[in-house]
Short mmCIF file of C-alpha atoms and ligand atoms in Angstrom, two decimals:
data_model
loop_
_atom_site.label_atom_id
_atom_site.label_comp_id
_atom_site.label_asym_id
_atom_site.label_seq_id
_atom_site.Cartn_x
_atom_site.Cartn_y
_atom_site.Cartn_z
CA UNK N 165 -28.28 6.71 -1.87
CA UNK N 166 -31.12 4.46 -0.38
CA UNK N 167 -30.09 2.00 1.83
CA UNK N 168 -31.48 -0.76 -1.25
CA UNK N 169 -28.71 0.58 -2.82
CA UNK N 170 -25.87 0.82 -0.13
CA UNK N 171 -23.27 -2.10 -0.69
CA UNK N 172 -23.17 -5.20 1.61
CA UNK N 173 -19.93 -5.04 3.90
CA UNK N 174 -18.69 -8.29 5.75
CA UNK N 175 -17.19 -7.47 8.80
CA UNK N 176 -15.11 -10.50 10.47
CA UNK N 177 -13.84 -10.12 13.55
CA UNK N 178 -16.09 -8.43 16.19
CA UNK N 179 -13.57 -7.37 19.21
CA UNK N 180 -14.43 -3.83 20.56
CA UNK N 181 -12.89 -2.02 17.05
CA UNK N 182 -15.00 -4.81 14.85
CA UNK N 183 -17.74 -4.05 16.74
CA UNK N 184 -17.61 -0.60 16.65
CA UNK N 185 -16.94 -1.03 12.70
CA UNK N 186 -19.97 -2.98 12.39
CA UNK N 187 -22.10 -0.45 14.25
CA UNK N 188 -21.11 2.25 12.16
CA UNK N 189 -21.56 0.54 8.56
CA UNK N 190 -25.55 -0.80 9.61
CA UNK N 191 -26.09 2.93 11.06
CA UNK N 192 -25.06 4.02 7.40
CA UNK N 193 -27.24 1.69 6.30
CA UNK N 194 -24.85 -0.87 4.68
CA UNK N 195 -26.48 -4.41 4.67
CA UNK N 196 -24.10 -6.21 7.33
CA UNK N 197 -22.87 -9.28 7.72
CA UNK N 198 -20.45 -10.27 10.53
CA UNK N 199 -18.82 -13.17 12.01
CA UNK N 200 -16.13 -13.65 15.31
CA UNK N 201 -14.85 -16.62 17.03
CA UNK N 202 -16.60 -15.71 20.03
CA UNK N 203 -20.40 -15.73 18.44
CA UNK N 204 -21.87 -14.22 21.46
CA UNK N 205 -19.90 -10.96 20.51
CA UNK N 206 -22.13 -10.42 17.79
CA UNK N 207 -25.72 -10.18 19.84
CA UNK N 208 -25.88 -6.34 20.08
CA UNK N 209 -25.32 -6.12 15.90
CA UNK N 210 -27.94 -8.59 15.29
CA UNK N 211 -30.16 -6.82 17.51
CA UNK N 212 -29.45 -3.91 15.41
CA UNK N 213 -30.13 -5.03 11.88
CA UNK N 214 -26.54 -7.24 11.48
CA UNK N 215 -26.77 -10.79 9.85
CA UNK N 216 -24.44 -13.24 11.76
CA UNK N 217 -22.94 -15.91 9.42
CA UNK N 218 -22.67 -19.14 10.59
CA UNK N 219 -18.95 -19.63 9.44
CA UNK N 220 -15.82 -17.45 7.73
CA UNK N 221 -16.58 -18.68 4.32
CA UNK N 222 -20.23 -17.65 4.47
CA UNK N 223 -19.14 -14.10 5.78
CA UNK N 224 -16.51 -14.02 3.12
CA UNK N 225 -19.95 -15.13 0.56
CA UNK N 226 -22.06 -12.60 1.65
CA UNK N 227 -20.66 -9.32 0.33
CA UNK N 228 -18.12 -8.69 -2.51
CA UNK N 229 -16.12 -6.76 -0.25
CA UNK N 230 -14.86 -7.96 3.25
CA UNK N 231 -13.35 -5.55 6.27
CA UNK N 232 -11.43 -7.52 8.88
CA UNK N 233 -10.51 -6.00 12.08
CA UNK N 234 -8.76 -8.68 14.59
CA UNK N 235 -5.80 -8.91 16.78
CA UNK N 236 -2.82 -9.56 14.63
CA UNK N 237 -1.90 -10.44 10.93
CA UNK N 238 -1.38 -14.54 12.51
CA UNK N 239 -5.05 -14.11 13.46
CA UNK N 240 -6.27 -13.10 10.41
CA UNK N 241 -4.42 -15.96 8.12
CA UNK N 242 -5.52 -18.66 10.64
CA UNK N 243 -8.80 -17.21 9.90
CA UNK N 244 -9.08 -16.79 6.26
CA UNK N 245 -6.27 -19.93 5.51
CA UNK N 246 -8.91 -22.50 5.79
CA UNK N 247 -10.17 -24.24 2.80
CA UNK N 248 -13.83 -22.98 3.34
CA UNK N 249 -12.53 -19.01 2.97
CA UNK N 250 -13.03 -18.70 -1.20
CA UNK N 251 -11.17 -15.13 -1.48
CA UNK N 252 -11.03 -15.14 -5.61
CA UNK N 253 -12.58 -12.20 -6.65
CA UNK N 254 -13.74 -10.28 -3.11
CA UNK N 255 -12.22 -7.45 -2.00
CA UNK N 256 -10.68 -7.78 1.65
CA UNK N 257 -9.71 -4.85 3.45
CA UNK N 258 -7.46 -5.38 6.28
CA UNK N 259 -7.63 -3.13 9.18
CA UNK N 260 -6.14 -5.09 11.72
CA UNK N 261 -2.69 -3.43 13.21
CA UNK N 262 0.64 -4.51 12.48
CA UNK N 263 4.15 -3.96 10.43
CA UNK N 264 4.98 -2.69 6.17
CA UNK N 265 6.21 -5.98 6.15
CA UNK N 266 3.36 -7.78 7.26
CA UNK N 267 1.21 -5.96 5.23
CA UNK N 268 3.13 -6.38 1.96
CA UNK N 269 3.23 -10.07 2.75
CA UNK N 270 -0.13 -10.19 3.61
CA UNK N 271 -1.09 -8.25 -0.24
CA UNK N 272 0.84 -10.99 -2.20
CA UNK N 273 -0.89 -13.70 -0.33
CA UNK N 274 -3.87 -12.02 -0.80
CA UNK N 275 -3.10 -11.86 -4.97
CA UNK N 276 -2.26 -15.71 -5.11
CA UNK N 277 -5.61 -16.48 -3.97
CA UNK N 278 -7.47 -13.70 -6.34
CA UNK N 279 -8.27 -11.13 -3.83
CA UNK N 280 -7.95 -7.79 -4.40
CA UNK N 281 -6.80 -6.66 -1.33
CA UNK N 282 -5.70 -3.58 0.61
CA UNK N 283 -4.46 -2.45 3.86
CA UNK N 284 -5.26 -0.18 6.72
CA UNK N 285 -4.24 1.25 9.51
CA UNK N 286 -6.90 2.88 12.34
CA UNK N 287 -5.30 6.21 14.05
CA UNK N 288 -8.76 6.30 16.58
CA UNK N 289 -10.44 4.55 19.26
CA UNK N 290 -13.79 2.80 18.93
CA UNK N 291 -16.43 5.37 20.23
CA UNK N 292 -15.06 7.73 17.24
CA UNK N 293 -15.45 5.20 14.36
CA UNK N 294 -18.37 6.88 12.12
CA UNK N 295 -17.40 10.43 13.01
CA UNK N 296 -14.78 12.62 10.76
CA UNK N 297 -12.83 12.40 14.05
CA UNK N 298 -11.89 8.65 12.86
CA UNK N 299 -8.54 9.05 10.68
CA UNK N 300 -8.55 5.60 8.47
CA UNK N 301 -5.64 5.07 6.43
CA UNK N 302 -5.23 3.04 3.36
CA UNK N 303 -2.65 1.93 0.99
CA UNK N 304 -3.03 -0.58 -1.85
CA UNK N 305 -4.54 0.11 -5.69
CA UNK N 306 -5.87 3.14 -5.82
CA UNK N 307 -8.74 1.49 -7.97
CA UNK N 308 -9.51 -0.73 -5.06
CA UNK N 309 -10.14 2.00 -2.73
CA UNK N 310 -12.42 4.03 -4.72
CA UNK N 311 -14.24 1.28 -5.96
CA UNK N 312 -15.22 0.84 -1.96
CA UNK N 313 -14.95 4.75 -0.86
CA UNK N 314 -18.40 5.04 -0.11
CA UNK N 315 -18.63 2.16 2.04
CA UNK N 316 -15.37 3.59 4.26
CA UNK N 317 -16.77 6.92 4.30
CA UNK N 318 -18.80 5.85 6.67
CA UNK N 319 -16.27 4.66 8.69
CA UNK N 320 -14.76 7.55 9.72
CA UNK N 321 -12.24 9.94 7.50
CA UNK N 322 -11.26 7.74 4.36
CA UNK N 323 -7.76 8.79 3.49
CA UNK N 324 -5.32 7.30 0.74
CA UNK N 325 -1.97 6.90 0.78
CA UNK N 326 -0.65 5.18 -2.24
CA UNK N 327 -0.51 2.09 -3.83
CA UNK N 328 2.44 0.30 -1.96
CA UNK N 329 0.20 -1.89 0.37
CA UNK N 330 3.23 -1.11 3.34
CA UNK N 331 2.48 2.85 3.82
CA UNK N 332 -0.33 2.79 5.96
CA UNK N 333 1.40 1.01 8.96
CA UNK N 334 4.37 2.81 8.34
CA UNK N 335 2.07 5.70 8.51
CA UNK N 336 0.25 4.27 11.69
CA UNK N 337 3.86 3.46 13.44
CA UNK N 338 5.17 7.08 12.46
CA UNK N 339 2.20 8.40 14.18
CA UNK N 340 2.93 6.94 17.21
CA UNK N 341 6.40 7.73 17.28
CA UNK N 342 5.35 11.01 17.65
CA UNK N 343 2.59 10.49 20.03
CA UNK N 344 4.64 8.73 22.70
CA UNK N 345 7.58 11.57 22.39
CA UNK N 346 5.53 14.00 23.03
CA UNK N 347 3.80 12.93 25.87
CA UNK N 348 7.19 11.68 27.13
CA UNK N 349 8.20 14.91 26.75
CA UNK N 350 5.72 16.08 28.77
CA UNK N 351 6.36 13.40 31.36
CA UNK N 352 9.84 14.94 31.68
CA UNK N 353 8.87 18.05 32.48
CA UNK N 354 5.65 17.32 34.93
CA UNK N 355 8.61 14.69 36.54
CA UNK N 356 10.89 18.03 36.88
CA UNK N 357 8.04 20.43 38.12
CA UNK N 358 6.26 18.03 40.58
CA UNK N 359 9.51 18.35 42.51
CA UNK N 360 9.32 21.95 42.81
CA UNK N 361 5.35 21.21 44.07
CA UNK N 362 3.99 22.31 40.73
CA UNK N 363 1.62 20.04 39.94
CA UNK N 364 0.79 18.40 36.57
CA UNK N 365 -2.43 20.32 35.71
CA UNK N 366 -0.67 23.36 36.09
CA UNK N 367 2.26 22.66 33.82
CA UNK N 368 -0.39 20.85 31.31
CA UNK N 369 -1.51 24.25 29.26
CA UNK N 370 2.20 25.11 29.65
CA UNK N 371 3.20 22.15 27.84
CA UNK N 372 0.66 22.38 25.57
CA UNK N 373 1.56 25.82 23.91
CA UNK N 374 5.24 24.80 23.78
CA UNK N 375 4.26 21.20 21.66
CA UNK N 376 1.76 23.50 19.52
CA UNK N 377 4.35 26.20 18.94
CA UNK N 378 7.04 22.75 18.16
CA UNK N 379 4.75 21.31 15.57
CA UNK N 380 4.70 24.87 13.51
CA UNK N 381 8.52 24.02 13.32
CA UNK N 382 7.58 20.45 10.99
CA UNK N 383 7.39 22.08 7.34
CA UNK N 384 10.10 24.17 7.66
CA UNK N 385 11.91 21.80 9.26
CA UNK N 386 10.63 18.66 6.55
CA UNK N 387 12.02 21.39 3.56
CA UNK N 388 15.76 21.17 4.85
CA UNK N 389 15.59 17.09 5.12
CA UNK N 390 14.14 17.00 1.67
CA UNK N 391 16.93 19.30 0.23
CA UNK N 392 19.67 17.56 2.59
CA UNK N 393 20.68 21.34 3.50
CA UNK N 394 20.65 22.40 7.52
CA UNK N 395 21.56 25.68 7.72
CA UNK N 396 21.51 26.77 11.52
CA UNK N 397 18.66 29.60 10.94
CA UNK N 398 17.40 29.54 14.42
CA UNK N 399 20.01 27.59 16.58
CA UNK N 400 22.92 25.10 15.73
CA UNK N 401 22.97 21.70 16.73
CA UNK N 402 25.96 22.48 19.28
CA UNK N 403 23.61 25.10 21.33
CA UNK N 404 20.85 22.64 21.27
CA UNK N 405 23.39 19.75 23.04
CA UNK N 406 24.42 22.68 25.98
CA UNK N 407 20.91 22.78 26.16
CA UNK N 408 20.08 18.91 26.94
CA UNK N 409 23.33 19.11 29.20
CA UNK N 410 21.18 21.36 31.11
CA UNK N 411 17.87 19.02 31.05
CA UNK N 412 20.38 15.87 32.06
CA UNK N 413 22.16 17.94 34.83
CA UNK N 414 18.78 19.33 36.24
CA UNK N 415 16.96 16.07 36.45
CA UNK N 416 19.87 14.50 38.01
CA UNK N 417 20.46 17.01 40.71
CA UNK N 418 16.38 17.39 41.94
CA UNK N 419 16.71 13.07 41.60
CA UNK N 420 14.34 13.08 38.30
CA UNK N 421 15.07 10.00 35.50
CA UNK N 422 17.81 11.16 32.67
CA UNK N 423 17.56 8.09 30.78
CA UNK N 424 15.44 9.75 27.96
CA UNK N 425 17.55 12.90 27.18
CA UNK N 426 20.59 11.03 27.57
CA UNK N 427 19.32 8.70 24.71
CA UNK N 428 18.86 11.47 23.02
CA UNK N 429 22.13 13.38 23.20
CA UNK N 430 24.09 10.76 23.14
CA UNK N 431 23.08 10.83 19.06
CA UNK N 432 23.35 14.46 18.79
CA UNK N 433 26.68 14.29 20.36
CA UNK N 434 27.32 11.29 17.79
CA UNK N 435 26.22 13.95 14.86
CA UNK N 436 28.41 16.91 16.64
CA UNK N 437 31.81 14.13 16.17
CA UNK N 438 30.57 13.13 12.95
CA UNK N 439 31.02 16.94 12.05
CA UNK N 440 27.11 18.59 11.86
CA UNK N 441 27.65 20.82 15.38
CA UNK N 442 27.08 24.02 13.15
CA UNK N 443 23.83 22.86 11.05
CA UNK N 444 20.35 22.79 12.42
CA UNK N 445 18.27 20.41 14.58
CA UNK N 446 16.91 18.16 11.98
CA UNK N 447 20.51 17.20 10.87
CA UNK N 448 19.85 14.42 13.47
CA UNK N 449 17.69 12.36 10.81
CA UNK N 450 20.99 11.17 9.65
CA UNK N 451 21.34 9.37 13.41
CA UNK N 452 17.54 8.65 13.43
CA UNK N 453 17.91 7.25 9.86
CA UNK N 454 20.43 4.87 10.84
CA UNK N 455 19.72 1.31 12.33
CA UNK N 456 20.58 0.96 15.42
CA UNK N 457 23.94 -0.98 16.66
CA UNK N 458 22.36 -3.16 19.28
P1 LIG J 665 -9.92 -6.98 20.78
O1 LIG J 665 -11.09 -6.32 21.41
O2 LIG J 665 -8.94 -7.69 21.64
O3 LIG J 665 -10.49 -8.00 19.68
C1 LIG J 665 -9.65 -8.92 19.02
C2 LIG J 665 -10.43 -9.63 17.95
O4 LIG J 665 -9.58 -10.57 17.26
C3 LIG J 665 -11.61 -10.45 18.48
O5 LIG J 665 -12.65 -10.41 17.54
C4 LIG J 665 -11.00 -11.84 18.59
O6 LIG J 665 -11.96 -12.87 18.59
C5 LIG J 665 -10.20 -11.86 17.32
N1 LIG J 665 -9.16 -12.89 17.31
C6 LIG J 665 -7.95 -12.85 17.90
N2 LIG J 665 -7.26 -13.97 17.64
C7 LIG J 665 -8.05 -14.72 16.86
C8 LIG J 665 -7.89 -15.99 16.25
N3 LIG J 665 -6.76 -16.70 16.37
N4 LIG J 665 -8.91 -16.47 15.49
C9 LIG J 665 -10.05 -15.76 15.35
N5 LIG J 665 -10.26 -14.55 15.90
C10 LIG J 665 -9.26 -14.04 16.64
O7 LIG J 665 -9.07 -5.95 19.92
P2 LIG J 665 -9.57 -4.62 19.17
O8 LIG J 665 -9.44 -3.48 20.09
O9 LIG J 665 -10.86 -4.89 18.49
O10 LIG J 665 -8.42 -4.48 18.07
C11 LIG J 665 -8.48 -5.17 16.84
C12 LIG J 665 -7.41 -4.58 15.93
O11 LIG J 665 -7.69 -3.16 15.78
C13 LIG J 665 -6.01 -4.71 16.51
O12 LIG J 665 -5.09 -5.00 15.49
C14 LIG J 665 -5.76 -3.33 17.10
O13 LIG J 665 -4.39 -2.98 17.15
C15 LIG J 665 -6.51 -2.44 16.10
N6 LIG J 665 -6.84 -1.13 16.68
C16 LIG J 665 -7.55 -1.06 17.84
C17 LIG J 665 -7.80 0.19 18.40
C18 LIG J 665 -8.57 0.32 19.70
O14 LIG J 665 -8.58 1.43 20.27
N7 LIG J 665 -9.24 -0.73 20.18
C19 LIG J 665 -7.32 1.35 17.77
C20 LIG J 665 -6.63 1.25 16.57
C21 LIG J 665 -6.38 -0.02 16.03
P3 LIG J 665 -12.67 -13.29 19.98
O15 LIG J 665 -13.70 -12.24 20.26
O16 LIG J 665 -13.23 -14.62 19.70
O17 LIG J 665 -11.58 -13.32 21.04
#
């Protein structure tokens, strides 16, 4: 494809991800148009080939599909809420981070005023976007997203979730469930080490194997929650708590914070009463599964 031929893209808001969304869409060689609060934000893309429209509506104008990228979901329908932003018949592609909730709110809005709309969730930082490197998620008609595929490919790594416009925050907040536990995890034991003088670079490849060697665990693990069978192949849930008695008991004697795995067995000793002792680790979805009683 010739860059005659590439689609215009409208990017609105230009804050270090916008910007960096932007950049990667006019190296592509999608016609660009962009627009941010702060206009000076957009000097560097119009030095590089962007146009900058003078207000929302004529960004919104300018291409038949729209990507907008700013702080929060109350941001973006200040923004597009005023009279001037004509959505009926664009395509607006949300990228900006928030909740399922927001984002299913955000779809039906988007459907009153004619838009065909879906949602998206970034899982990279701003000097990735344009590489493979640059997970995008998506969720919303299927249709939609091919229609545009092109124009995200060059984004980063296009990938599609399914048509409920919620899944790629719930995605995006999944993901960092497990990012922060595993680098708590891994806070925990540099915490433990450091007072035995071993210092965190050492324990880092350490800790590293173990999380690798952890994640293997996942499908085998995700097969027993699907079936709702836990069958204690490796270990039963009641080892595993003598186990985190240990961890609590440790930190507390070398003066290290317990807070974490005492979170954390409190619900396993929850699932232990509640009769599971003898089934496997990932029995505990039941407790993770359940709201929480604050
Ligand atoms: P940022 O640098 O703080 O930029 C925020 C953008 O939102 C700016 O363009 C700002 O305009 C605009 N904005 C905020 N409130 C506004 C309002 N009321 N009206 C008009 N414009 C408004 O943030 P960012 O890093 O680009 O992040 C943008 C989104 O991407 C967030 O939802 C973030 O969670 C998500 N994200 C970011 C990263 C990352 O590594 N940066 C990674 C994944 C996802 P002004 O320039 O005029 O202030």
């Amino acid at each position: 494809m010739t860059d005659e031929t590439r689609a215009p893209v409208t990017v609105i808001g230009l804050g270090l991800m916008g910007q960096a969304l932007a950049a990667a869409l006019l190296r592509a060689g999608h016609p660009t148009t962009v627009w941010n609060r702060t206009t000076a934000k957009a000097d560097r893309l119009v030095s590089e080939g962007a146009h900058l429209a003078p207000t929302v509506g004529d960004a919104l104008r300018a291409s038949s599909l729209t990507i907008i990228c700013v702080t929060d979901y109350q941001a973006m329908h200040e923004l597009l809420g005023a009279n001037d932003a004509e959505l009926d018949g664009t395509t607006l592609i949300n990228l900006t981070s928030g909740d399922s909730t927001q984002a299913r709110k955000a779809a039906e809005w988007a459907k009153q005023r004619g838009a065909h709309y879906l949602d998206g969730a970034i899982m990279a930082i701003p000097p990735a976007i344009g590489t493979a490197d640059a997970v995008i998620l998506y969720s919303g008609p299927q249709q939609d997203f091919e229609n545009h595929k092109s124009a995200l490919d060059a984004l980063g790594t296009a990938t599609y979730l399914g048509a409920d416009h919620g899944l790629a925050s719930l995605y995006d907040v999944a993901g960092l469930a497990m990012m922060w536990s595993v680098l708590n995890a891994w806070l925990q034991g540099t915490a433990l080490l450091g007072t035995a003088e071993i210092d965190a670079a050492t324990y880092a490849p350490f800790a590293q194997q173990i999380a690798v060697g952890v994640a293997e665990w996942l499908p085998g693990y995700a097969r027993q929650i699907d079936s709702g069978a836990f069958p204690a192949e490796v270990s039963a849930l009641e080892t595993d708590v003598r186990a985190m008695g240990h961890l609590i008991e440790e930190s507390e004697a070398v003066g290290v914070n317990a807070e974490l795995p005492k979170l954390i067995k409190a619900m396993a000793d929850r699932a232990i009463a509640a009769g599971h002792g003898g089934e496997q680790y990932p029995v505990l979805i039941e407790e993770f599964g359940r709201r929480s009683e604050d």
